[in-house]
Amino acid sequence: MREKTLKYLMTFHTTSGAIAMEKYCKEASAPGRLIPVPRQITAGCGMAWCSLPEKKGEAQSVAREHKLDVDGEYELMI
Amino acid sequence: MIYLDNAATTLHKPKMVIDAVVKALESLGNCARGTYESSLQAGRTIYDAREKAASLFGCKQADHVVFTANSTEALNMAIQGLVVSGDHVISSDLEHNSVLRPLYLMEKRGVELSFVKADKDGKIEIVDFEKLIKENTKMIVCTHASNVTGNVVDIANVGAIARKHGLFFVVDASQTAGVIPIDMESMGIDVLCFTGHKSMMAPQGTGGLCVREGIVIRPLVVGGSGIRTYEKEHPANYPTALEAGTLNGHGIAGLDAGITFINQTGMANIYEKEIRLARRFYEGVKGIPEVVIYGDFSNWNRAPIISLNIGEYDSSEVSDELSERFEIATRPGAHCAPRMHEALKTVEQGVVRFSFSYFNTDEEVDVAIQAVRTLAEE
């Protein structure tokens, strides 16, 4: 298995929100990708936006700008 | 065959729709079931279609575009999900059974109904909606255009009445979505129900409803959602709230392409061609002895539909002869619109409906005119 590193995760109430996050992050060149929600998190949607902790400002900015249905934010060793 | 039953479904689909469905069948997984590429690609395609539909209909939020199998399902969701026993609902004689039967079902559950009456030309007066409002009125539901006569209803004015009195306004856009402009905001529409397989040129099995922010619709169906697995209740967030089970991702890929085709071609260009063909047909048949045309032709604010009868002939007989002798596809009978046929006095005879698409031609219309003339002369 891969070595665990600290990651920033943003979760969403719906799949639609997660997919929208991916789309708008791509448009904004905000780094990251969708991953299955790790078991440490109780999230609405089964997908989470995963990025590096130092990039969370960019993710938050995208989510805010597009009024996405964010469920929670986390920093986890995964 | 000359296909003139486009109000039932558009037979000729744009190449890009066919290509999109084939590509989807070859590559899409199940949306929301994983973060591997084919599942994500399904999610992206569906989300893109939500955004395009939201933009097409003036729905402020893409996540308030809910996909269903057709407009009947969407209308059932809206009608059964917004009113309860003791509420009063206003509708019209123009409606299809996709509106009427859910309403009659709710009537059995204690909902009161009133209908704006259509005259002998199938015309309604918009002010009549306001006249029927009572203390317990909760909702107005009406079609954007009659599927029998093609006449368009001034839904912006109906929406203004609904808004003035604080009523839900649900619109059946089955005959107009994709060909006649709709803007939920300026028209005061709370729930817009549409089908994909008619003027949106998408595959059958696609459709949906666009819901205004703040409108809560009780779900008809609950189940798998890909999210909140351990909760006993179905999630309340749109669009998941009304989308239980696997979505028709392959069909929605076609819907996405259908909207792209409309945007690229221009809805105004599509409408202009379709209505020109309908008008050509109308001008060609209106003077033929024994031909009776139904609807209000005082203006051309209409969907591209012309319905007629020849003398006292059964509409089924005429439609069958058009098919067998002339290879022209039309729709006879009652068109699932019983109240409209009662208004037109065509319950016994039915009518023969000719409906035109962007892919029909002047030549096809001329053949149809000549066929009607031949039958009328015999």
Tab-separated table of C-alpha atoms in Angstrom:
chain	number	residue	atom	x	y	z
A	1	MET	CA	0.000	0.000	0.000
A	2	ARG	CA	1.048	3.605	-0.509
A	3	GLU	CA	2.744	5.510	2.276
A	4	LYS	CA	0.256	7.718	4.133
A	5	THR	CA	0.737	11.489	3.908
A	6	LEU	CA	-1.255	14.436	5.202
A	7	LYS	CA	-4.059	15.390	2.821
A	8	TYR	CA	-6.779	18.042	2.736
A	9	LEU	CA	-10.262	16.661	2.048
A	10	MET	CA	-13.488	18.427	1.218
A	11	THR	CA	-16.742	16.432	1.274
A	12	PHE	CA	-20.138	17.187	-0.248
A	13	HIS	CA	-23.788	16.456	0.433
A	14	THR	CA	-24.343	15.107	-3.082
A	15	THR	CA	-22.434	13.484	-5.909
A	16	SER	CA	-23.503	16.389	-8.067
A	17	GLY	CA	-21.630	18.728	-5.725
A	18	ALA	CA	-18.479	16.596	-5.846
A	19	ILE	CA	-18.524	16.424	-9.634
A	20	ALA	CA	-19.094	20.176	-9.829
A	21	MET	CA	-16.068	20.661	-7.556
A	22	GLU	CA	-13.907	18.626	-9.908
A	23	LYS	CA	-15.117	20.598	-12.908
A	24	TYR	CA	-14.566	24.030	-11.396
A	25	CYS	CA	-11.216	23.122	-9.818
A	26	LYS	CA	-10.047	21.975	-13.226
A	27	GLU	CA	-11.193	25.245	-14.760
A	28	ALA	CA	-9.386	27.185	-12.026
A	29	SER	CA	-6.281	24.955	-12.246
A	30	ALA	CA	-6.734	24.137	-8.561
A	31	PRO	CA	-4.868	20.872	-7.945
A	32	GLY	CA	-6.510	17.746	-6.574
A	33	ARG	CA	-8.771	14.867	-7.511
A	34	LEU	CA	-11.873	13.028	-6.386
A	35	ILE	CA	-11.296	10.005	-4.157
A	36	PRO	CA	-13.601	7.614	-2.279
A	37	VAL	CA	-14.391	9.043	1.165
A	38	PRO	CA	-12.034	7.439	3.737
A	39	ARG	CA	-13.624	5.543	6.610
A	40	GLN	CA	-12.543	8.150	9.172
A	41	ILE	CA	-15.100	10.572	7.713
A	42	THR	CA	-18.871	10.337	7.893
A	43	ALA	CA	-19.796	12.185	4.744
A	44	GLY	CA	-22.894	12.709	2.685
A	45	CYS	CA	-21.416	11.864	-0.660
A	46	GLY	CA	-19.190	8.881	-1.369
A	47	MET	CA	-16.593	11.081	-3.034
A	48	ALA	CA	-14.271	13.661	-1.551
A	49	TRP	CA	-12.065	16.292	-3.131
A	50	CYS	CA	-8.513	15.480	-2.132
A	51	SER	CA	-5.708	18.001	-2.276
A	52	LEU	CA	-2.582	18.973	-0.393
A	53	PRO	CA	-3.107	20.921	2.858
A	54	GLU	CA	-1.242	23.925	1.452
A	55	LYS	CA	-3.713	24.039	-1.465
A	56	LYS	CA	-6.884	24.104	0.610
A	57	GLY	CA	-7.335	27.846	0.100
A	58	GLU	CA	-7.730	27.290	-3.628
A	59	ALA	CA	-10.302	24.537	-3.068
A	60	GLN	CA	-12.241	26.660	-0.585
A	61	SER	CA	-12.233	29.554	-3.001
A	62	VAL	CA	-13.650	27.407	-5.814
A	63	ALA	CA	-16.352	25.941	-3.568
A	64	ARG	CA	-17.313	29.385	-2.300
A	65	GLU	CA	-17.397	30.964	-5.745
A	66	HIS	CA	-19.703	28.295	-7.141
A	67	LYS	CA	-21.802	27.910	-3.977
A	68	LEU	CA	-21.153	24.168	-3.821
A	69	ASP	CA	-22.918	22.011	-1.219
A	70	VAL	CA	-19.879	21.415	1.009
A	71	ASP	CA	-20.470	18.921	3.819
A	72	GLY	CA	-17.140	19.154	5.662
A	73	GLU	CA	-13.403	19.782	5.517
A	74	TYR	CA	-10.693	17.582	6.979
A	75	GLU	CA	-6.946	17.048	7.188
A	76	LEU	CA	-6.105	13.382	7.398
A	77	MET	CA	-3.191	10.994	7.054
A	78	ILE	CA	-4.276	8.851	4.159
B	1	MET	CA	-41.565	6.908	-44.760
B	2	ILE	CA	-42.434	10.529	-44.081
B	3	TYR	CA	-42.423	10.910	-40.328
B	4	LEU	CA	-44.931	13.490	-39.094
B	5	ASP	CA	-45.467	12.280	-35.545
B	6	ASN	CA	-42.811	14.364	-33.887
B	7	ALA	CA	-45.140	15.439	-31.088
B	8	ALA	CA	-45.063	11.790	-29.984
B	9	THR	CA	-41.304	11.472	-30.321
B	10	THR	CA	-38.737	12.844	-32.730
B	11	LEU	CA	-37.627	9.938	-34.881
B	12	HIS	CA	-34.725	11.630	-36.587
B	13	LYS	CA	-32.056	12.403	-34.011
B	14	PRO	CA	-28.988	14.540	-34.690
B	15	LYS	CA	-25.868	12.533	-35.468
B	16	MET	CA	-24.155	13.998	-32.426
B	17	VAL	CA	-26.877	12.556	-30.184
B	18	ILE	CA	-26.470	9.085	-31.664
B	19	ASP	CA	-22.678	9.328	-31.383
B	20	ALA	CA	-22.898	10.490	-27.773
B	21	VAL	CA	-25.127	7.568	-26.801
B	22	VAL	CA	-22.892	5.047	-28.547
B	23	LYS	CA	-19.808	6.519	-26.881
B	24	ALA	CA	-21.579	6.448	-23.516
B	25	LEU	CA	-22.551	2.814	-23.987
B	26	GLU	CA	-18.942	2.011	-24.717
B	27	SER	CA	-17.404	3.954	-21.877
B	28	LEU	CA	-19.619	5.085	-18.999
B	29	GLY	CA	-19.749	3.374	-15.635
B	30	ASN	CA	-22.317	4.083	-12.948
B	31	CYS	CA	-22.283	7.634	-11.651
B	32	ALA	CA	-21.529	7.970	-7.931
B	33	ARG	CA	-20.408	4.409	-7.469
B	34	GLY	CA	-16.670	4.998	-7.368
B	35	THR	CA	-13.874	7.375	-8.266
B	36	TYR	CA	-12.445	5.310	-11.071
B	37	GLU	CA	-12.456	6.925	-14.484
B	38	SER	CA	-15.560	5.393	-16.071
B	39	SER	CA	-17.729	6.190	-13.021
B	40	LEU	CA	-16.390	9.729	-12.841
B	41	GLN	CA	-16.979	10.145	-16.557
B	42	ALA	CA	-20.630	9.203	-16.051
B	43	GLY	CA	-20.848	11.782	-13.271
B	44	ARG	CA	-19.227	14.439	-15.429
B	45	THR	CA	-21.553	13.749	-18.357
B	46	ILE	CA	-24.633	13.884	-16.149
B	47	TYR	CA	-23.466	17.044	-14.425
B	48	ASP	CA	-22.787	18.677	-17.776
B	49	ALA	CA	-26.334	17.833	-18.850
B	50	ARG	CA	-27.659	19.359	-15.607
B	51	GLU	CA	-25.785	22.586	-16.298
B	52	LYS	CA	-26.949	22.732	-19.898
B	53	ALA	CA	-30.588	22.050	-18.961
B	54	ALA	CA	-30.423	24.651	-16.188
B	55	SER	CA	-29.098	27.198	-18.652
B	56	LEU	CA	-31.664	26.263	-21.311
B	57	PHE	CA	-34.611	26.703	-18.930
B	58	GLY	CA	-33.383	29.538	-16.728
B	59	CYS	CA	-33.079	27.299	-13.656
B	60	LYS	CA	-30.726	29.072	-11.277
B	61	GLN	CA	-28.996	25.978	-9.893
B	62	ALA	CA	-27.711	23.020	-11.895
B	63	ASP	CA	-28.191	20.736	-8.880
B	64	HIS	CA	-31.908	21.529	-8.951
B	65	VAL	CA	-32.206	19.801	-12.337
B	66	VAL	CA	-33.489	16.302	-11.535
B	67	PHE	CA	-33.444	13.586	-14.178
B	68	THR	CA	-36.367	11.224	-14.683
B	69	ALA	CA	-37.463	8.715	-17.328
B	70	ASN	CA	-39.890	11.146	-18.982
B	71	SER	CA	-42.162	14.089	-18.268
B	72	THR	CA	-44.921	11.823	-16.951
B	73	GLU	CA	-42.642	10.719	-14.130
B	74	ALA	CA	-41.574	14.310	-13.513
B	75	LEU	CA	-45.185	15.506	-13.393
B	76	ASN	CA	-46.143	12.713	-11.014
B	77	MET	CA	-43.307	13.739	-8.728
B	78	ALA	CA	-44.350	17.378	-8.762
B	79	ILE	CA	-48.087	16.814	-8.415
B	80	GLN	CA	-47.969	14.012	-5.852
B	81	GLY	CA	-45.101	15.625	-4.008
B	82	LEU	CA	-46.407	19.144	-3.507
B	83	VAL	CA	-50.026	18.895	-2.407
B	84	VAL	CA	-51.906	17.049	0.350
B	85	SER	CA	-55.496	16.296	1.292
B	86	GLY	CA	-57.480	19.492	1.708
B	87	ASP	CA	-55.475	21.436	-0.872
B	88	HIS	CA	-57.035	22.786	-4.064
B	89	VAL	CA	-55.314	22.598	-7.458
B	90	ILE	CA	-56.164	24.458	-10.658
B	91	SER	CA	-55.399	23.008	-14.067
B	92	SER	CA	-56.877	23.271	-17.560
B	93	ASP	CA	-58.794	21.342	-20.199
B	94	LEU	CA	-55.689	21.354	-22.374
B	95	GLU	CA	-53.840	18.831	-20.254
B	96	HIS	CA	-52.453	15.466	-21.208
B	97	ASN	CA	-53.178	12.464	-18.999
B	98	SER	CA	-49.659	12.852	-17.634
B	99	VAL	CA	-51.093	15.801	-15.722
B	100	LEU	CA	-54.724	14.689	-15.422
B	101	ARG	CA	-54.222	11.212	-14.022
B	102	PRO	CA	-51.869	12.269	-11.224
B	103	LEU	CA	-54.416	14.987	-10.422
B	104	TYR	CA	-57.301	12.501	-10.383
B	105	LEU	CA	-55.202	10.236	-8.158
B	106	MET	CA	-54.713	13.115	-5.743
B	107	GLU	CA	-58.438	13.864	-5.914
B	108	LYS	CA	-59.052	10.390	-4.482
B	109	ARG	CA	-56.665	11.330	-1.695
B	110	GLY	CA	-58.685	14.406	-0.790
B	111	VAL	CA	-57.302	17.099	-3.090
B	112	GLU	CA	-59.877	19.404	-4.742
B	113	LEU	CA	-59.548	20.111	-8.473
B	114	SER	CA	-60.775	22.873	-10.776
B	115	PHE	CA	-60.192	23.178	-14.509
B	116	VAL	CA	-60.029	26.239	-16.738
B	117	LYS	CA	-62.429	25.485	-19.572
B	118	ALA	CA	-61.378	25.383	-23.205
B	119	ASP	CA	-63.725	26.671	-25.905
B	120	LYS	CA	-64.594	24.891	-29.175
B	121	ASP	CA	-61.251	25.950	-30.638
B	122	GLY	CA	-59.395	24.604	-27.637
B	123	LYS	CA	-58.630	28.100	-26.384
B	124	ILE	CA	-58.501	29.094	-22.728
B	125	GLU	CA	-58.637	32.507	-21.051
B	126	ILE	CA	-55.692	33.088	-18.732
B	127	VAL	CA	-57.800	35.235	-16.379
B	128	ASP	CA	-59.890	32.149	-15.644
B	129	PHE	CA	-57.020	30.713	-13.593
B	130	GLU	CA	-57.341	33.626	-11.189
B	131	LYS	CA	-61.125	33.352	-11.064
B	132	LEU	CA	-60.853	29.756	-9.811
B	133	ILE	CA	-58.525	30.543	-6.898
B	134	LYS	CA	-59.968	29.695	-3.479
B	135	GLU	CA	-58.707	29.964	0.059
B	136	ASN	CA	-57.196	26.475	-0.023
B	137	THR	CA	-55.679	26.722	-3.528
B	138	LYS	CA	-52.085	25.526	-3.378
B	139	MET	CA	-50.977	24.951	-6.936
B	140	ILE	CA	-51.563	25.696	-10.620
B	141	VAL	CA	-50.381	23.060	-13.065
B	142	CYS	CA	-50.724	23.556	-16.798
B	143	THR	CA	-49.217	22.691	-20.112
B	144	HIS	CA	-47.083	25.108	-22.107
B	145	ALA	CA	-48.679	23.957	-25.365
B	146	SER	CA	-51.545	21.661	-26.253
B	147	ASN	CA	-50.405	18.351	-27.711
B	148	VAL	CA	-53.619	18.296	-29.789
B	149	THR	CA	-53.914	21.780	-31.296
B	150	GLY	CA	-50.385	23.061	-30.744
B	151	ASN	CA	-51.659	26.319	-29.239
B	152	VAL	CA	-49.218	27.822	-26.762
B	153	VAL	CA	-50.399	28.923	-23.333
B	154	ASP	CA	-49.162	32.279	-22.062
B	155	ILE	CA	-47.426	30.708	-19.070
B	156	ALA	CA	-45.698	33.941	-18.076
B	157	ASN	CA	-49.110	35.399	-17.265
B	158	VAL	CA	-50.235	32.219	-15.502
B	159	GLY	CA	-46.982	32.355	-13.536
B	160	ALA	CA	-47.665	35.957	-12.570
B	161	ILE	CA	-51.082	34.934	-11.214
B	162	ALA	CA	-49.512	32.057	-9.265
B	163	ARG	CA	-46.837	34.307	-7.821
B	164	LYS	CA	-49.350	37.026	-6.891
B	165	HIS	CA	-51.357	34.505	-4.864
B	166	GLY	CA	-48.407	32.530	-3.454
B	167	LEU	CA	-49.238	29.318	-5.338
B	168	PHE	CA	-46.902	26.644	-6.680
B	169	PHE	CA	-46.718	26.853	-10.462
B	170	VAL	CA	-45.905	23.593	-12.258
B	171	VAL	CA	-45.501	23.572	-16.047
B	172	ASP	CA	-45.703	20.612	-18.421
B	173	ALA	CA	-43.235	21.538	-21.170
B	174	SER	CA	-43.457	18.234	-23.048
B	175	GLN	CA	-44.326	19.913	-26.350
B	176	THR	CA	-42.134	22.978	-26.010
B	177	ALA	CA	-38.890	22.150	-24.204
B	178	GLY	CA	-36.091	22.585	-26.710
B	179	VAL	CA	-38.064	24.491	-29.340
B	180	ILE	CA	-39.893	27.348	-27.597
B	181	PRO	CA	-37.999	29.539	-25.115
B	182	ILE	CA	-38.681	28.920	-21.429
B	183	ASP	CA	-37.277	31.003	-18.590
B	184	MET	CA	-38.301	29.798	-15.146
B	185	GLU	CA	-37.375	33.073	-13.492
B	186	SER	CA	-39.232	35.540	-15.686
B	187	MET	CA	-42.168	33.149	-16.192
B	188	GLY	CA	-42.573	32.509	-12.471
B	189	ILE	CA	-42.252	28.744	-12.822
B	190	ASP	CA	-41.587	26.738	-9.652
B	191	VAL	CA	-41.299	23.309	-11.264
B	192	LEU	CA	-40.684	22.768	-14.958
B	193	CYS	CA	-41.294	19.227	-16.215
B	194	PHE	CA	-39.720	18.226	-19.518
B	195	THR	CA	-39.140	15.215	-21.688
B	196	GLY	CA	-35.950	14.542	-23.616
B	197	HIS	CA	-37.187	12.527	-26.560
B	198	LYS	CA	-39.316	15.148	-28.332
B	199	SER	CA	-37.926	18.573	-29.218
B	200	MET	CA	-34.792	18.058	-27.120
B	201	MET	CA	-33.955	15.343	-29.671
B	202	ALA	CA	-32.636	12.948	-27.044
B	203	PRO	CA	-33.324	9.233	-26.552
B	204	GLN	CA	-36.541	7.969	-25.028
B	205	GLY	CA	-36.175	7.354	-21.307
B	206	THR	CA	-34.860	10.841	-20.624
B	207	GLY	CA	-36.561	13.807	-19.048
B	208	GLY	CA	-36.662	15.644	-15.795
B	209	LEU	CA	-37.810	18.485	-13.666
B	210	CYS	CA	-36.187	21.776	-12.798
B	211	VAL	CA	-37.061	22.915	-9.301
B	212	ARG	CA	-36.891	26.448	-7.961
B	213	GLU	CA	-34.719	26.880	-4.861
B	214	GLY	CA	-36.675	26.393	-1.665
B	215	ILE	CA	-39.390	24.176	-3.172
B	216	VAL	CA	-39.509	20.850	-1.331
B	217	ILE	CA	-41.031	17.942	-3.267
B	218	ARG	CA	-41.766	14.706	-1.421
B	219	PRO	CA	-40.081	11.845	-3.324
B	220	LEU	CA	-42.150	9.220	-5.119
B	221	VAL	CA	-39.346	6.688	-5.035
B	222	VAL	CA	-36.560	6.207	-2.500
B	223	GLY	CA	-33.607	3.848	-2.459
B	224	GLY	CA	-29.981	3.713	-3.464
B	225	SER	CA	-28.315	7.078	-3.838
B	226	GLY	CA	-24.597	6.404	-3.541
B	227	ILE	CA	-24.558	8.677	-0.503
B	228	ARG	CA	-25.514	8.530	3.222
B	229	THR	CA	-25.738	4.755	3.056
B	230	TYR	CA	-26.370	4.192	6.765
B	231	GLU	CA	-29.264	6.632	7.066
B	232	LYS	CA	-32.741	5.150	6.936
B	233	GLU	CA	-34.200	8.137	5.123
B	234	HIS	CA	-33.442	9.032	1.541
B	235	PRO	CA	-31.215	12.161	1.332
B	236	ALA	CA	-33.071	15.464	1.126
B	237	ASN	CA	-30.533	17.360	-0.974
B	238	TYR	CA	-31.280	17.991	-4.649
B	239	PRO	CA	-30.850	16.367	-7.077
B	240	THR	CA	-30.391	13.159	-5.054
B	241	ALA	CA	-33.653	13.757	-3.170
B	242	LEU	CA	-35.623	12.830	-6.295
B	243	GLU	CA	-33.153	10.491	-7.989
B	244	ALA	CA	-33.235	7.056	-6.369
B	245	GLY	CA	-31.383	4.258	-8.148
B	246	THR	CA	-29.050	4.274	-11.114
B	247	LEU	CA	-29.612	7.154	-13.501
B	248	ASN	CA	-29.994	6.618	-17.238
B	249	GLY	CA	-26.460	7.815	-17.867
B	250	HIS	CA	-26.389	6.575	-21.452
B	251	GLY	CA	-29.610	8.373	-22.303
B	252	ILE	CA	-28.564	11.505	-20.433
B	253	ALA	CA	-25.387	11.570	-22.538
B	254	GLY	CA	-27.752	11.798	-25.523
B	255	LEU	CA	-29.771	14.516	-23.808
B	256	ASP	CA	-26.574	16.441	-23.177
B	257	ALA	CA	-25.747	16.195	-26.885
B	258	GLY	CA	-29.319	17.111	-27.836
B	259	ILE	CA	-29.035	20.376	-25.915
B	260	THR	CA	-25.660	20.999	-27.542
B	261	PHE	CA	-27.311	20.525	-30.940
B	262	ILE	CA	-30.070	22.988	-30.018
B	263	ASN	CA	-27.536	25.530	-28.772
B	264	GLN	CA	-25.358	25.174	-31.853
B	265	THR	CA	-28.247	25.272	-34.325
B	266	GLY	CA	-30.129	27.977	-32.461
B	267	MET	CA	-33.530	27.370	-30.913
B	268	ALA	CA	-34.953	30.260	-32.923
B	269	ASN	CA	-33.721	28.691	-36.177
B	270	ILE	CA	-35.199	25.324	-35.233
B	271	TYR	CA	-38.528	26.899	-34.327
B	272	GLU	CA	-38.601	29.051	-37.447
B	273	LYS	CA	-38.155	26.030	-39.686
B	274	GLU	CA	-40.645	23.840	-37.844
B	275	ILE	CA	-43.344	26.494	-37.739
B	276	ARG	CA	-42.751	27.322	-41.408
B	277	LEU	CA	-43.343	23.663	-42.275
B	278	ALA	CA	-46.471	23.562	-40.097
B	279	ARG	CA	-47.747	26.730	-41.733
B	280	ARG	CA	-47.028	25.372	-45.206
B	281	PHE	CA	-49.063	22.296	-44.348
B	282	TYR	CA	-51.882	24.377	-42.863
B	283	GLU	CA	-52.061	26.644	-45.921
B	284	GLY	CA	-52.033	23.571	-48.169
B	285	VAL	CA	-54.896	21.709	-46.492
B	286	LYS	CA	-57.152	24.444	-45.127
B	287	GLY	CA	-59.050	24.991	-48.364
B	288	ILE	CA	-59.637	21.324	-49.144
B	289	PRO	CA	-63.369	20.511	-49.000
B	290	GLU	CA	-64.320	18.257	-46.063
B	291	VAL	CA	-61.116	19.027	-44.178
B	292	VAL	CA	-61.692	20.417	-40.672
B	293	ILE	CA	-58.706	21.829	-38.800
B	294	TYR	CA	-58.741	22.156	-35.019
B	295	GLY	CA	-57.323	24.884	-32.834
B	296	ASP	CA	-56.942	28.632	-32.657
B	297	PHE	CA	-55.259	30.038	-35.760
B	298	SER	CA	-55.745	33.699	-34.925
B	299	ASN	CA	-51.990	33.768	-34.316
B	300	TRP	CA	-48.965	31.519	-34.912
B	301	ASN	CA	-47.817	31.356	-31.340
B	302	ARG	CA	-47.953	27.594	-31.445
B	303	ALA	CA	-46.052	24.342	-31.381
B	304	PRO	CA	-45.611	22.815	-34.870
B	305	ILE	CA	-48.763	20.705	-34.713
B	306	ILE	CA	-51.726	20.674	-37.107
B	307	SER	CA	-54.670	18.401	-36.296
B	308	LEU	CA	-57.495	17.722	-38.698
B	309	ASN	CA	-60.290	15.447	-39.767
B	310	ILE	CA	-61.636	14.562	-43.174
B	311	GLY	CA	-65.430	14.628	-43.249
B	312	GLU	CA	-66.875	12.104	-40.873
B	313	TYR	CA	-64.104	9.554	-41.372
B	314	ASP	CA	-62.707	7.934	-38.249
B	315	SER	CA	-59.314	9.527	-37.570
B	316	SER	CA	-57.842	6.038	-37.152
B	317	GLU	CA	-58.945	5.082	-40.655
B	318	VAL	CA	-57.431	8.223	-42.135
B	319	SER	CA	-54.163	7.778	-40.257
B	320	ASP	CA	-53.971	4.146	-41.319
B	321	GLU	CA	-54.514	5.048	-44.979
B	322	LEU	CA	-51.883	7.745	-44.729
B	323	SER	CA	-49.511	5.135	-43.405
B	324	GLU	CA	-50.386	2.227	-45.701
B	325	ARG	CA	-50.929	4.071	-48.978
B	326	PHE	CA	-48.697	7.106	-48.643
B	327	GLU	CA	-46.133	6.011	-46.039
B	328	ILE	CA	-46.878	9.022	-43.890
B	329	ALA	CA	-46.726	8.581	-40.108
B	330	THR	CA	-49.347	10.521	-38.116
B	331	ARG	CA	-51.133	10.045	-34.833
B	332	PRO	CA	-54.927	9.514	-34.745
B	333	GLY	CA	-57.318	9.201	-31.823
B	334	ALA	CA	-57.438	11.023	-28.530
B	335	HIS	CA	-53.755	11.757	-27.878
B	336	CYS	CA	-54.182	11.114	-24.128
B	337	ALA	CA	-55.975	14.460	-23.863
B	338	PRO	CA	-59.601	13.603	-22.990
B	339	ARG	CA	-60.755	17.013	-21.793
B	340	MET	CA	-59.390	18.703	-24.901
B	341	HIS	CA	-61.290	16.330	-27.167
B	342	GLU	CA	-64.451	16.978	-25.192
B	343	ALA	CA	-63.953	20.708	-25.818
B	344	LEU	CA	-63.278	20.150	-29.525
B	345	LYS	CA	-66.259	17.752	-29.783
B	346	THR	CA	-64.014	15.075	-31.238
B	347	VAL	CA	-64.406	12.353	-28.607
B	348	GLU	CA	-65.966	9.939	-31.114
B	349	GLN	CA	-63.951	10.761	-34.202
B	350	GLY	CA	-60.613	11.681	-32.690
B	351	VAL	CA	-58.315	13.810	-34.849
B	352	VAL	CA	-55.365	13.112	-37.115
B	353	ARG	CA	-52.327	14.939	-35.794
B	354	PHE	CA	-49.484	16.029	-38.069
B	355	SER	CA	-46.437	17.272	-36.154
B	356	PHE	CA	-43.257	18.583	-37.699
B	357	SER	CA	-39.574	18.529	-36.828
B	358	TYR	CA	-36.439	20.341	-37.848
B	359	PHE	CA	-35.538	17.353	-40.019
B	360	ASN	CA	-38.701	17.419	-42.142
B	361	THR	CA	-38.642	19.063	-45.558
B	362	ASP	CA	-40.910	21.162	-47.761
B	363	GLU	CA	-41.158	18.214	-50.142
B	364	GLU	CA	-42.419	15.923	-47.387
B	365	VAL	CA	-45.013	18.489	-46.387
B	366	ASP	CA	-46.185	18.775	-49.997
B	367	VAL	CA	-46.579	15.008	-50.266
B	368	ALA	CA	-48.652	15.062	-47.064
B	369	ILE	CA	-50.856	17.873	-48.416
B	370	GLN	CA	-51.464	15.925	-51.605
B	371	ALA	CA	-52.259	12.770	-49.643
B	372	VAL	CA	-54.882	14.604	-47.563
B	373	ARG	CA	-56.322	16.073	-50.772
B	374	THR	CA	-56.509	12.645	-52.391
B	375	LEU	CA	-58.294	11.100	-49.406
B	376	ALA	CA	-60.694	14.036	-49.148
B	377	GLU	CA	-61.605	13.769	-52.822
B	378	GLU	CA	-62.255	10.037	-52.719
